[in-house]
Coordinates of C-alpha atoms in Angstrom, one line a residue:
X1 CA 87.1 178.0 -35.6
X2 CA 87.1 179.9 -38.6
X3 CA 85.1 178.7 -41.8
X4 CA 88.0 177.6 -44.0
X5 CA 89.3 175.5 -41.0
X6 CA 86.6 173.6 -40.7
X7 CA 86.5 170.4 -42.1
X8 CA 84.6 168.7 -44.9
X9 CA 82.0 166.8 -43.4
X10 CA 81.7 169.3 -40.4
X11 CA 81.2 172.0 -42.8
X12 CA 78.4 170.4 -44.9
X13 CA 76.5 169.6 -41.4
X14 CA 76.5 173.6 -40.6
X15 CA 75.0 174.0 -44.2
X16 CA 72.5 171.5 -43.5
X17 CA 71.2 173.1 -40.5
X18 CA 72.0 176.5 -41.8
X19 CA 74.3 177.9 -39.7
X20 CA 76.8 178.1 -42.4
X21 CA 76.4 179.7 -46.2
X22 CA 78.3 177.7 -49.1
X23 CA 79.2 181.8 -50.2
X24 CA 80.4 182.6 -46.8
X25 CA 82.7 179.1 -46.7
X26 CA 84.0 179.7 -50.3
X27 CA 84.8 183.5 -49.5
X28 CA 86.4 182.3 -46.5
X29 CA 88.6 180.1 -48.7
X30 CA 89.5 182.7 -51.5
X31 CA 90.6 185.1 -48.3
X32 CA 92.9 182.4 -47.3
X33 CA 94.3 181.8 -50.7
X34 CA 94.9 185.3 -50.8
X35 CA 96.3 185.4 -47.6
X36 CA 99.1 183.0 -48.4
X37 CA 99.1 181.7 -52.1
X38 CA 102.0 184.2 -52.8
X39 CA 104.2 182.2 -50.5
X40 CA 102.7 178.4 -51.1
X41 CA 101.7 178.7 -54.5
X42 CA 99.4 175.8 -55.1
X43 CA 96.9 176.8 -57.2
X44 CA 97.4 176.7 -61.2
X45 CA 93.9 178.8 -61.9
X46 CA 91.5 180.6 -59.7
X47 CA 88.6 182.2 -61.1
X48 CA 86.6 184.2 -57.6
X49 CA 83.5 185.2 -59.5
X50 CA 83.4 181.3 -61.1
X51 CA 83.5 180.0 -57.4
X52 CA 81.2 182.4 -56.0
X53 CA 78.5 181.9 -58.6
X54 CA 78.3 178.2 -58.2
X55 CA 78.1 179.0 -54.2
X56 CA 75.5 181.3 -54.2
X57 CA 73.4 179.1 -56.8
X58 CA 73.7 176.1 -54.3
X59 CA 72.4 178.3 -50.9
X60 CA 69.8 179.1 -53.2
X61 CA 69.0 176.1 -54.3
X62 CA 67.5 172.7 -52.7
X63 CA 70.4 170.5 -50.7
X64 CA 71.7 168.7 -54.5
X65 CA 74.0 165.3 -51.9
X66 CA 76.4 164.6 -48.9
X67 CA 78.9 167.5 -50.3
X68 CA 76.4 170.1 -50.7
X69 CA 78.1 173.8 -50.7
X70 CA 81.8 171.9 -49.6
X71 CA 84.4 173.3 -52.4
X72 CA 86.8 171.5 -53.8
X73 CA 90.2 171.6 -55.1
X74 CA 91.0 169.8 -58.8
X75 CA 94.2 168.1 -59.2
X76 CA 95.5 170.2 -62.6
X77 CA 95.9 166.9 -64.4
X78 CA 91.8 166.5 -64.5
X79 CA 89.6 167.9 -66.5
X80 CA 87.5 170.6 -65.9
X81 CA 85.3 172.3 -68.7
X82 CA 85.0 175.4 -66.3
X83 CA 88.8 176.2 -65.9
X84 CA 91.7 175.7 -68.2
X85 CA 93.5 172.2 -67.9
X86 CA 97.2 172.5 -68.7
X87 CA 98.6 169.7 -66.5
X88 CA 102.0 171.8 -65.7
X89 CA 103.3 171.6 -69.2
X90 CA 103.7 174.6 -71.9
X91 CA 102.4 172.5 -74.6
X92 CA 99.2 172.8 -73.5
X93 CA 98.7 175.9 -72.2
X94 CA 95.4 177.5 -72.6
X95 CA 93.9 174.2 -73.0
X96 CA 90.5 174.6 -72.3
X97 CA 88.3 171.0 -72.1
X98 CA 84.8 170.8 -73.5
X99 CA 83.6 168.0 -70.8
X100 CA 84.6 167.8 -66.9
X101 CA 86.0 164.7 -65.7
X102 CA 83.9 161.6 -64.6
X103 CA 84.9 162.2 -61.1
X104 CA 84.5 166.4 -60.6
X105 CA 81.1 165.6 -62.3
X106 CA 80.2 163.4 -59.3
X107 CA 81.4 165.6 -56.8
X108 CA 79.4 168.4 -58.6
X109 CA 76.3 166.2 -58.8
X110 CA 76.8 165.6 -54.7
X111 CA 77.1 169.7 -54.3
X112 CA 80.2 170.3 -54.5
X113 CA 82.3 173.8 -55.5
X114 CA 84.9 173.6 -58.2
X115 CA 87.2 176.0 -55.8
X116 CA 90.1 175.9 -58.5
X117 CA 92.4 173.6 -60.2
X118 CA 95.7 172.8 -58.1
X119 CA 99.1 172.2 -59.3
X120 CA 100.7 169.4 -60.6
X121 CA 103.9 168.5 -61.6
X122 CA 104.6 168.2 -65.4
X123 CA 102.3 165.5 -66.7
X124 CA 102.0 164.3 -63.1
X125 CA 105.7 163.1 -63.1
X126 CA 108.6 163.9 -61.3
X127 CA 109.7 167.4 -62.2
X128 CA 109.1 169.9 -59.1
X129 CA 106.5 172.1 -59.9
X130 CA 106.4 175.5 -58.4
X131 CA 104.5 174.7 -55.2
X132 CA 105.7 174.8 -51.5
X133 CA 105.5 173.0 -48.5
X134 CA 102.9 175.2 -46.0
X135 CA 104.8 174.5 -43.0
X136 CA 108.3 175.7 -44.2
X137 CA 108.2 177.3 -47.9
X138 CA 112.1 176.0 -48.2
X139 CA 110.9 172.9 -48.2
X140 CA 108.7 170.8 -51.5
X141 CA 105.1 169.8 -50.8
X142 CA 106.1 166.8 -52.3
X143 CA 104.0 165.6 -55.9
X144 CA 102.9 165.3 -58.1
X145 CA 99.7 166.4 -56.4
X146 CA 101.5 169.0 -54.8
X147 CA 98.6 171.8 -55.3
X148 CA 96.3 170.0 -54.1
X149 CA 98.8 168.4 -50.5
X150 CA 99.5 172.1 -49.6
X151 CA 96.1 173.9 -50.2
X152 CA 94.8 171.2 -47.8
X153 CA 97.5 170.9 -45.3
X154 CA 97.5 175.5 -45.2
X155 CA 93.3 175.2 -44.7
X156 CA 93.2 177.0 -48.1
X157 CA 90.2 174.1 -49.1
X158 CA 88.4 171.6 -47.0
X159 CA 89.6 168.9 -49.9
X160 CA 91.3 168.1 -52.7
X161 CA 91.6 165.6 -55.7
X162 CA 95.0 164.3 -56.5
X163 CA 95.9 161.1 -58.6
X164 CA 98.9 158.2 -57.4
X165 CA 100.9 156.5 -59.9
X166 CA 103.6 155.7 -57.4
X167 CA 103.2 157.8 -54.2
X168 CA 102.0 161.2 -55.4
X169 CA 99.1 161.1 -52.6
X170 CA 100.0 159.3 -49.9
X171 CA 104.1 161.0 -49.5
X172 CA 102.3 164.5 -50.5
X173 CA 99.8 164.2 -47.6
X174 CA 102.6 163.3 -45.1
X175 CA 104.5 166.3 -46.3
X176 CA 102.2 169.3 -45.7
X177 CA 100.3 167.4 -42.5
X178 CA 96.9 166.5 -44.3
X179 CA 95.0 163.0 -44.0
X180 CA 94.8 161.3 -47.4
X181 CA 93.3 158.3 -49.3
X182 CA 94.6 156.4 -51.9
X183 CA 91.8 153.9 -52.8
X184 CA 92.0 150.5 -54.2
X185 CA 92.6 150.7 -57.8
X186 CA 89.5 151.6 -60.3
X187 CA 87.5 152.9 -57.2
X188 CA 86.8 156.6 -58.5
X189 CA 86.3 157.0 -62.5
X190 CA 89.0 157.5 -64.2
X191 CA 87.4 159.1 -67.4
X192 CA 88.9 163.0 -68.1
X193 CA 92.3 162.1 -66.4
X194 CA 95.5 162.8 -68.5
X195 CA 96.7 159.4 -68.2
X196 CA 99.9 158.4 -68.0
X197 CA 99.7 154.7 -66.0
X198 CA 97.0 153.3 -67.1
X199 CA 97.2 150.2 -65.1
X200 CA 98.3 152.5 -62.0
X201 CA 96.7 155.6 -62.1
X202 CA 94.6 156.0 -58.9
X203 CA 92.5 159.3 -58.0
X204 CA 92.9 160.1 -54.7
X205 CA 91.2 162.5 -52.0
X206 CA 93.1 165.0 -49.5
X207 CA 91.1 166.7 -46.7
X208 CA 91.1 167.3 -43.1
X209 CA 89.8 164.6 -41.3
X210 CA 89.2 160.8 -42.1
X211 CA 85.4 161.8 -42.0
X212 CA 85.8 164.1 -45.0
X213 CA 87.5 161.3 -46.4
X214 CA 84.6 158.8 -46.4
X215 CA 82.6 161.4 -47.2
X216 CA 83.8 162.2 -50.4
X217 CA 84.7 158.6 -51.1
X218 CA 80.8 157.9 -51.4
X219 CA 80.3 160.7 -53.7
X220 CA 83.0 159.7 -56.0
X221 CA 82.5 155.8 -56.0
X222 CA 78.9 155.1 -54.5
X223 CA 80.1 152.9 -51.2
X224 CA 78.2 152.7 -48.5
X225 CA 79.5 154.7 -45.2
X226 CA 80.2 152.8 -42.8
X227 CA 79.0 153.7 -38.7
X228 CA 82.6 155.2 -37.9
X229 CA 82.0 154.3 -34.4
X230 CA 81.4 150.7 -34.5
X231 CA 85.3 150.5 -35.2
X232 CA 87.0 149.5 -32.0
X233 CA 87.7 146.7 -30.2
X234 CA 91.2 144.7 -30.8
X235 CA 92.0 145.3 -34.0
X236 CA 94.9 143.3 -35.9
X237 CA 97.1 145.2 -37.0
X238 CA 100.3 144.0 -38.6
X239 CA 103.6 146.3 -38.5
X240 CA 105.0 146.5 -42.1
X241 CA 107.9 148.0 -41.7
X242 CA 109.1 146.9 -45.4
X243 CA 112.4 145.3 -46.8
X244 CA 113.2 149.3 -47.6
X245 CA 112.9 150.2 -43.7
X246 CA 116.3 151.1 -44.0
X247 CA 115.6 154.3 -46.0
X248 CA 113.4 155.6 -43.6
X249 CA 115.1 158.1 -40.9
X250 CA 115.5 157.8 -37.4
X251 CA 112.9 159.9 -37.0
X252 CA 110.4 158.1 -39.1
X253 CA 111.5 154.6 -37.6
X254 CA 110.8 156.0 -33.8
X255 CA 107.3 157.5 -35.2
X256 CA 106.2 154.2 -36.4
X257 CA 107.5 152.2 -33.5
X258 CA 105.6 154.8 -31.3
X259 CA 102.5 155.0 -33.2
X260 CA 102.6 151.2 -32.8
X261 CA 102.9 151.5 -29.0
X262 CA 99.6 153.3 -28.5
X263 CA 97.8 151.2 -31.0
X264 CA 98.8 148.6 -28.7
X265 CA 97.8 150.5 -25.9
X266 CA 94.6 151.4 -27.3
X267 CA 93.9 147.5 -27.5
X268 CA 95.0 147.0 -31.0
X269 CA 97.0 143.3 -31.8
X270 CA 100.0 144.3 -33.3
X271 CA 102.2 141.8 -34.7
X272 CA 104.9 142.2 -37.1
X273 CA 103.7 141.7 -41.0
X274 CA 106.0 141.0 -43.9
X275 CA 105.5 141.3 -47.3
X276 CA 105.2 138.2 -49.7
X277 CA 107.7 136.4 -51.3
X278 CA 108.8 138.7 -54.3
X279 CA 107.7 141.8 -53.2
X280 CA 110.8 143.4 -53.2
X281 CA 110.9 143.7 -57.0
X282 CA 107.8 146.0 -56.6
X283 CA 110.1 148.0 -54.6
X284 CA 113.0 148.3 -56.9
X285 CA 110.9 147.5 -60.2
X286 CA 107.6 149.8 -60.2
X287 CA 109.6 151.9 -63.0
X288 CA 109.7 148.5 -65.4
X289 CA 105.5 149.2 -65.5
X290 CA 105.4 152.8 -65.2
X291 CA 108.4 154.0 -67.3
X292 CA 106.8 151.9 -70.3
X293 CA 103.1 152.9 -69.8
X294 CA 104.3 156.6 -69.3
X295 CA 106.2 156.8 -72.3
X296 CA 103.5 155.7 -74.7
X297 CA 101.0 157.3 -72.5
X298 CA 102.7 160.6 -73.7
X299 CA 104.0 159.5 -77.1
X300 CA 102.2 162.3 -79.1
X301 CA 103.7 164.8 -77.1
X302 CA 107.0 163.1 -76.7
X303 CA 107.2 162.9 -80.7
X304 CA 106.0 166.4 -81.8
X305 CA 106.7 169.0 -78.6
X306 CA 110.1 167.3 -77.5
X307 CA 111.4 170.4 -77.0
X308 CA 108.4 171.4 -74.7
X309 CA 109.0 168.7 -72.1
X310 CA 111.6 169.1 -69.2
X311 CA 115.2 168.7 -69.0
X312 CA 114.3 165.9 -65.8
X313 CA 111.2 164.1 -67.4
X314 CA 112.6 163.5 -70.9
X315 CA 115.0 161.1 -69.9
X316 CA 112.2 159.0 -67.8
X317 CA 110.9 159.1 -71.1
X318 CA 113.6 158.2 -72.8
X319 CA 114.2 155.1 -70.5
X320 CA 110.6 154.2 -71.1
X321 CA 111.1 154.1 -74.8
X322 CA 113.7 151.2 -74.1
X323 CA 111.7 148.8 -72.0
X324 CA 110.7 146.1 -74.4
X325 CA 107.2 144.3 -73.8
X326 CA 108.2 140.9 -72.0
X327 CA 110.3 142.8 -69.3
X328 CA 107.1 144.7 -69.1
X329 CA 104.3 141.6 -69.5
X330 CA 107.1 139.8 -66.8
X331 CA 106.6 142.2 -64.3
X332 CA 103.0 143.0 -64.5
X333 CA 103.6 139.0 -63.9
X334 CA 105.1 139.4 -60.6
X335 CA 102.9 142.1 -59.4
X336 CA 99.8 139.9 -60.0
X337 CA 101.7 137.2 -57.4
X338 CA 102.3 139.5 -55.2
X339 CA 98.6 140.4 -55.2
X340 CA 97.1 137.3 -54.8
X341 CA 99.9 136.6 -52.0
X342 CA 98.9 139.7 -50.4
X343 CA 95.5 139.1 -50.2
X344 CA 95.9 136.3 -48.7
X345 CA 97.9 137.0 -46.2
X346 CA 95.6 139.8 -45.0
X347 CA 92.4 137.9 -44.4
X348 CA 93.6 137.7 -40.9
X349 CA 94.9 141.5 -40.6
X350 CA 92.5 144.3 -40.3
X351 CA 95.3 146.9 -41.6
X352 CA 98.8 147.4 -42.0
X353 CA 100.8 150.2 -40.1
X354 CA 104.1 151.2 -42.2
X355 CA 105.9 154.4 -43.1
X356 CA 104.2 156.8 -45.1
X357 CA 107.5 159.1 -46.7
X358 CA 111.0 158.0 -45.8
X359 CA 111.0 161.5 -43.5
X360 CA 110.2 164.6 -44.0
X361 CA 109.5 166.5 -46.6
X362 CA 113.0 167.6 -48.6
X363 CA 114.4 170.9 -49.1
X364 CA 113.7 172.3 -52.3
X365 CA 117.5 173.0 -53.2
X366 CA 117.7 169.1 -53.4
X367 CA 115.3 169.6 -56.7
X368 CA 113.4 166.5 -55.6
X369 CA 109.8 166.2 -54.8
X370 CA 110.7 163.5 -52.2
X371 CA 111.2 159.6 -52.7
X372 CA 108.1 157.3 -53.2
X373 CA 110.0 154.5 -51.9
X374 CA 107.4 153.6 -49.1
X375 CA 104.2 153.8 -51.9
X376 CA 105.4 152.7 -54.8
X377 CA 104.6 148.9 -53.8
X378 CA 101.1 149.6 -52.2
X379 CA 100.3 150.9 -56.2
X380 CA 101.1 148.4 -57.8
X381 CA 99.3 146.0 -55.5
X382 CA 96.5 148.1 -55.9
X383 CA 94.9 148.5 -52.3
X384 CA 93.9 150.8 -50.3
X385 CA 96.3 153.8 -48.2
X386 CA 95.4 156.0 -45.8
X387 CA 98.3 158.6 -44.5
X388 CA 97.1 160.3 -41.1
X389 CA 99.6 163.2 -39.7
X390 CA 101.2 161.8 -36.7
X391 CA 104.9 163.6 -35.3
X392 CA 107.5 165.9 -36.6
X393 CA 110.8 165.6 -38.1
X394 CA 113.8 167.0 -36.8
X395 CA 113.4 169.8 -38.4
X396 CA 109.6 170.4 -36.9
X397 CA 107.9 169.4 -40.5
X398 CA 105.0 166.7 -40.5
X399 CA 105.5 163.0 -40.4
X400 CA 102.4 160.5 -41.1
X401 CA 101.5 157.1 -40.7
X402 CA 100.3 155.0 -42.8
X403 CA 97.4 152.3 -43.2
X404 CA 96.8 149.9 -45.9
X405 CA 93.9 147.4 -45.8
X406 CA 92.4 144.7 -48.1
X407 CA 91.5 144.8 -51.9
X408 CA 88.1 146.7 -52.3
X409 CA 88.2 147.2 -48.1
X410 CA 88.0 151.0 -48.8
X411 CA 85.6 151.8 -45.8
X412 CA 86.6 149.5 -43.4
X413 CA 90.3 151.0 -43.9
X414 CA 88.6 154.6 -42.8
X415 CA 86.7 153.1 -40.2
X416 CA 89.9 151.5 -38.8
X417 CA 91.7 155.3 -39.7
X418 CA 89.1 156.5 -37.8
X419 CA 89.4 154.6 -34.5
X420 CA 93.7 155.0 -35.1
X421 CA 93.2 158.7 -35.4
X422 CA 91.9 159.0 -32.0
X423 CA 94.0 156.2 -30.9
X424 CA 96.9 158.2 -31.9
X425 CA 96.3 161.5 -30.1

């Protein structure tokens, strides 16, 4: 296996025991990028000799944590002091912050390698960004951490930051055939993020395997890691397939009903789970909280560079405006229900299996990045995701699976990913 394959965690053991170079991993990487960016274009800035120099300062150096010498790719809607932070949109281009971000300070202080910063869509919304899928460049990566999806999924990085405000890690993942975490809301500091949620924002992680995963989920929040192979057993494990199962295709329907098979047959309980009473307005109403936060999130730039932001966002914008504060405080309502019904209806569950993307990932003639339809609901209730790559589409493009667990049950959830990885193949 070749150095930029390797996973995260994998990796950083070869640099422990110095069988590996940080240099020779991160030079592996830019030769990939190289390789293939001209076809997948996921990076928004590269700088080689910025990359290198933090590399070779590291090998040289004394082991600085758990992600020593592992480089990293930075969602383009985080800040970065190093590299220019534009966030897909002409009105800031050039923009160049004085302080990183809370979180790519952490991974820096565990050893990590600002690779590069990754694309976004505009302002991490819904307009396509220029990014394709790895597996079939007619095809979107999904977003709006589409950079940061299809670096991962073509082994262009180890891992990747990204951010969810409805399903822009989990659907992204399943797209270009990377594992991914969304973790339970607040989890990784949110300081030196261009908000535009502020009570769904999420940063999220993309790597390789659900190892790399925990991991980097330590450096960024502090949890404990949990013995990965004390998961096992007879896990319970509810089937969600959602009021929206519908939506999903045929070929995402069999892929759950078959990944639900061998959990079974790997000893797993499975039992089908349904949502609590109300939860379909979290389906069909996620854009009552989001349109209103978004459009005062970006109110400067909505009032002074109109002309600046996209022909597809302004409208969201525009529809933001018009939500009026007790539709909003009367949702935010309902989603706190939800919650608390949620939680309590998963004391007795270890995770939840359920779609992780209605399919595969969509051509890019339809101008979509894809519909959130099966994440939108897990953000606003604020737990934990994971999305493992599991099947193909009709059309031979990745499909995942995906996991949700209990409030704050971050590790657990990877341990449980963990045991339903090899479970699953």
């Amino acid at each position: 296996m070749k150095p930029h394959q390797l996973g995260a965690a994998e990796a950083a053991r070869r640099i422990e025991r110095g069988e590996l170079t940080s240099e020779a991993l991160v030079s592996a990487c830019l030769e990939r990028i190289a390789a293939r960016e001209d076809e997948v274009r996921a990076w928004a800035f590269l700088d080689r000799d910025y990359a290198l120099a933090q590399a070779r300062a590291l090998d040289r150096g004394p082991r600085r944590g758990v992600l020593h010498g592992i480089p990293f790719g930075i969602k383009d809607a985080i800040d970065t002091a190093g590299l220019p932070t534009e966030y897909n949109s002409p009105i800031y281009r050039g923009h160049r912050p004085k302080a990183d971000a809370a979180c790519v300070a952490a991974l820096q202080a565990a050893g990590a390698v600002i690779l590069g910063k990754t694309v976004t869509t505009e302002f991490a919304n819904n307009h396509p960004s220029q990014t394709r899928n790895p597996h079939d460049a007619a095809h979107s990566p999904g977003g709006s951490s589409s950079g940061s999806a299809a670096a991962v999924g073509d082994s262009m990085v180890p891992a990747a930051l990204g951010t969810q405000t409805g399903g822009s890690v989990i659907r992204p993942a399943a797209y270009c055939g990377s594992a991914a975490l969304k973790p339970s809301f607040g989890s990784i500091n949110r300081a030196g993020l261009k908000m535009v949620a502020e009570s769904l924002d999420t940063i999220g992680i993309f790597a390789r395997e659900v190892e790399d995963l925990v991991l980097a989920l330590h450096a960024l929040s502090g949890r404990v890691v949990p013995d990965l192979s004390s998961f096992g057993g007879k896990p319970r494990v509810g089937l969600c397939r959602t009021p929206r199962w519908a939506l999903a295709d045929s070929a995402t329907q069999a892929n759950l009903e078959s990944a639900a098979s061998r959990l079974a047959g790997a000893g797993a309980q499975v039992k089908p789970f349904d949502l609590p009473h109300g939860s379909d307005e979290l389906f069909d109403r996620h854009k009552v909280i989001m349109g209103f936060e978004t459009a005062r999130a970006l109110a400067w730039e909505y009032a002074t560079h109109p002309d600046q932001i996209s022909a597809s966002l302004k409208p969201r914008l525009d529809e933001g405006w018009q939500v009026k504060r007790p539709a909003y405080d009367a949702m935010r309502n309902v989603a706190e229900r939800c919650r608390r019904g949620l939680a309590q209806d998963l004391r007795d569950i270890d995770f939840l299996l359920t779609p992780s993307a209605p399919g595969e990932a969509p051509p890019l003639a339809d101008g979509t990045t894809g519909d959130p339809v099966f994440n939108r609901a897990w953000t606003l209730f604020g737990v934990p995701c994971v999305t493992l790559p599991c099947g193909r589409g009709a059309k031979g493009l990745p499909l995942g699976v995906q996991l949700v667990g209990a409030f704050d049950g971050d590790m657990a959830l990877l341990g449980w990913a963990s045991w339903a990885k090899k479970a699953l193949s």
